[in-house]
XYZ file of N, CA and C in Angstrom:
201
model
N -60.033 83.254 31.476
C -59.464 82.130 32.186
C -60.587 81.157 32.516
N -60.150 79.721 32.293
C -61.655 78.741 32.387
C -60.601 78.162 33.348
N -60.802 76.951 34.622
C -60.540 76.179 35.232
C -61.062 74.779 34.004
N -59.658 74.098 34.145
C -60.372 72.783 33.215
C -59.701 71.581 34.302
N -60.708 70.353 34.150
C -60.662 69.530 34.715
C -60.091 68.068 33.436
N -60.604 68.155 32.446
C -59.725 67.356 31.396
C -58.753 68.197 30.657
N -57.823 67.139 29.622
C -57.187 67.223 28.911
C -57.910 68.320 27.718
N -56.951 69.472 27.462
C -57.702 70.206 26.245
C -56.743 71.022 25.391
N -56.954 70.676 24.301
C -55.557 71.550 22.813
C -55.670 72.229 22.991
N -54.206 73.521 23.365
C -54.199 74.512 23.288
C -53.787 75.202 21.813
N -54.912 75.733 20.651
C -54.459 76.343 19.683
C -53.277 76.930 19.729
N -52.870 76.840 18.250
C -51.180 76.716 17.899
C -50.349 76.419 18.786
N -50.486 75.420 19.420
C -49.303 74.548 20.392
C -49.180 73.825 20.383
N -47.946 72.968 18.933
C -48.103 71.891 18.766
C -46.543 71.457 18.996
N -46.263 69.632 18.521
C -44.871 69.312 18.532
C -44.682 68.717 19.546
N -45.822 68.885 20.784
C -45.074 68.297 22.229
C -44.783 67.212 21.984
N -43.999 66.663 22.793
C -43.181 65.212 22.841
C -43.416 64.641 24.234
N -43.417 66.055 25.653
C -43.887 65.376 26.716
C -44.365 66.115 27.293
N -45.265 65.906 28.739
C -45.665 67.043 29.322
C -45.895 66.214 30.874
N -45.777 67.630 32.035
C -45.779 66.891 33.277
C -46.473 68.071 33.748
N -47.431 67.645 34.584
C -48.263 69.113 35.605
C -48.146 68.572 36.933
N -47.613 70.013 37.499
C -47.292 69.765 38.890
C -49.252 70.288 39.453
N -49.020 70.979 40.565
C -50.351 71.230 41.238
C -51.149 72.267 40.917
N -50.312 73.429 40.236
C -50.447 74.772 39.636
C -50.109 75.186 38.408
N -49.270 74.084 38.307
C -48.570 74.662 36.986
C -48.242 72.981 35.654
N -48.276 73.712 34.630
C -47.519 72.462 33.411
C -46.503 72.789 32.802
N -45.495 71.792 32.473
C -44.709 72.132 31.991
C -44.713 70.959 30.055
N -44.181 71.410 28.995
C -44.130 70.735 28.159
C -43.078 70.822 27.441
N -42.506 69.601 26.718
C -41.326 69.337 26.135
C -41.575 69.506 24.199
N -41.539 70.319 23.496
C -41.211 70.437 21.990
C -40.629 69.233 21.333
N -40.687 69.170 20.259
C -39.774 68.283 19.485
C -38.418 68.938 19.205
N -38.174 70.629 19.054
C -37.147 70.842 19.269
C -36.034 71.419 19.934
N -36.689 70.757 21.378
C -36.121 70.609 22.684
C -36.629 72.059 23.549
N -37.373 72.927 23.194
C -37.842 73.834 24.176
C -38.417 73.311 25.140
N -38.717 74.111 26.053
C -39.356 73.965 27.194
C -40.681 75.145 27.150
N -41.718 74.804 28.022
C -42.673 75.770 27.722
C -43.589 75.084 29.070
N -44.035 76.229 29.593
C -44.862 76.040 31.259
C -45.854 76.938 30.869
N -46.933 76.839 32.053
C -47.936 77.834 32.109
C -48.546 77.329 33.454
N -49.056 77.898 33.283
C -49.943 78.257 34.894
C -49.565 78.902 36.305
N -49.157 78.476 37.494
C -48.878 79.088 38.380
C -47.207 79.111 38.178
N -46.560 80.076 38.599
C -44.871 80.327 38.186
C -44.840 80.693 39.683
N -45.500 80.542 40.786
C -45.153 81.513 41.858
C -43.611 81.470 42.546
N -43.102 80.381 42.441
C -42.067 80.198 43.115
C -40.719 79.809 41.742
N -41.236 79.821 40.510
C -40.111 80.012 39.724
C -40.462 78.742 38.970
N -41.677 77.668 39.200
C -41.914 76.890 38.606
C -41.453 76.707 36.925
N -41.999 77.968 36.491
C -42.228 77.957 34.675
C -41.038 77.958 33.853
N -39.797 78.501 34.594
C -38.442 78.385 34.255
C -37.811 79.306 33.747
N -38.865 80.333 33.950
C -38.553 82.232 32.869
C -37.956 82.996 34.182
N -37.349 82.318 35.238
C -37.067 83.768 35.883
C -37.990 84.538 36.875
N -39.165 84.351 36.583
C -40.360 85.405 37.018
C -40.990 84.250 37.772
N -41.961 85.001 38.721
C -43.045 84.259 39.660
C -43.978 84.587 39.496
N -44.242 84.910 37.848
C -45.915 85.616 37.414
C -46.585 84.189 37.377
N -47.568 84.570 37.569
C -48.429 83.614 36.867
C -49.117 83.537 34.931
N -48.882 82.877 34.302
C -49.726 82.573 32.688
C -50.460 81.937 32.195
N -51.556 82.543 31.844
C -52.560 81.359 31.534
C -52.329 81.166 29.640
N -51.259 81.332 29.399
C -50.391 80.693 27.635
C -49.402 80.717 28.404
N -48.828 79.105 26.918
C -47.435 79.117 27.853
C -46.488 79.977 27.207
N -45.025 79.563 27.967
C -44.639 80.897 27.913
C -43.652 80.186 28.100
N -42.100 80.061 26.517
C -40.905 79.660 26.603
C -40.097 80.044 27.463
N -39.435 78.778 28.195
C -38.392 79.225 28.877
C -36.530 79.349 28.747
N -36.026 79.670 29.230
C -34.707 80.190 28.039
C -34.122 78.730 27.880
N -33.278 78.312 26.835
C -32.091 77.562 26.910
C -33.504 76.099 25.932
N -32.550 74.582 25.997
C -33.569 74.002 25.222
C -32.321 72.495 25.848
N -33.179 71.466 25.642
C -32.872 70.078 26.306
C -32.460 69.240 24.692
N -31.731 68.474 25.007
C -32.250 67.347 23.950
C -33.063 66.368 23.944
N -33.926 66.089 22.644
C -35.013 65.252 22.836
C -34.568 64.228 21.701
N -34.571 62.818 22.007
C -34.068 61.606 20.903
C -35.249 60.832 20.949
């Protein structure tokens, strides 16, 4: 686990379309409409159900549309 202060590619994680980071945690949007978080989940942030924390992200169920 590194603490990062810039922007940095996470190998094989590609396609995003959008992404928003709250204080602990990020969340990112796919091109085909997944959802995918990482970092702090403590309170249900990441969208899996769980209040683990992940340092990869980690799909969450169901998928949005993206146009």
């Amino acid at each position: 686990q590194t603490d990062r202060h810039t922007p940095t590619k996470i190998p094989g994680f590609s396609n995003v379309v959008s992404i928003s980071a709250g204080g602990y945690h990020t969340l990112a949007i796919k091109q085909d409409g997944s959802v995918w978080g990482w970092g702090g989940g403590y309170h249900g942030e990441l969208g899996t159900g769980s209040s683990a924390l992940s340092f990869t992200p980690v799909q969450a169920p169901g998928s949005i549309s993206v146009q």
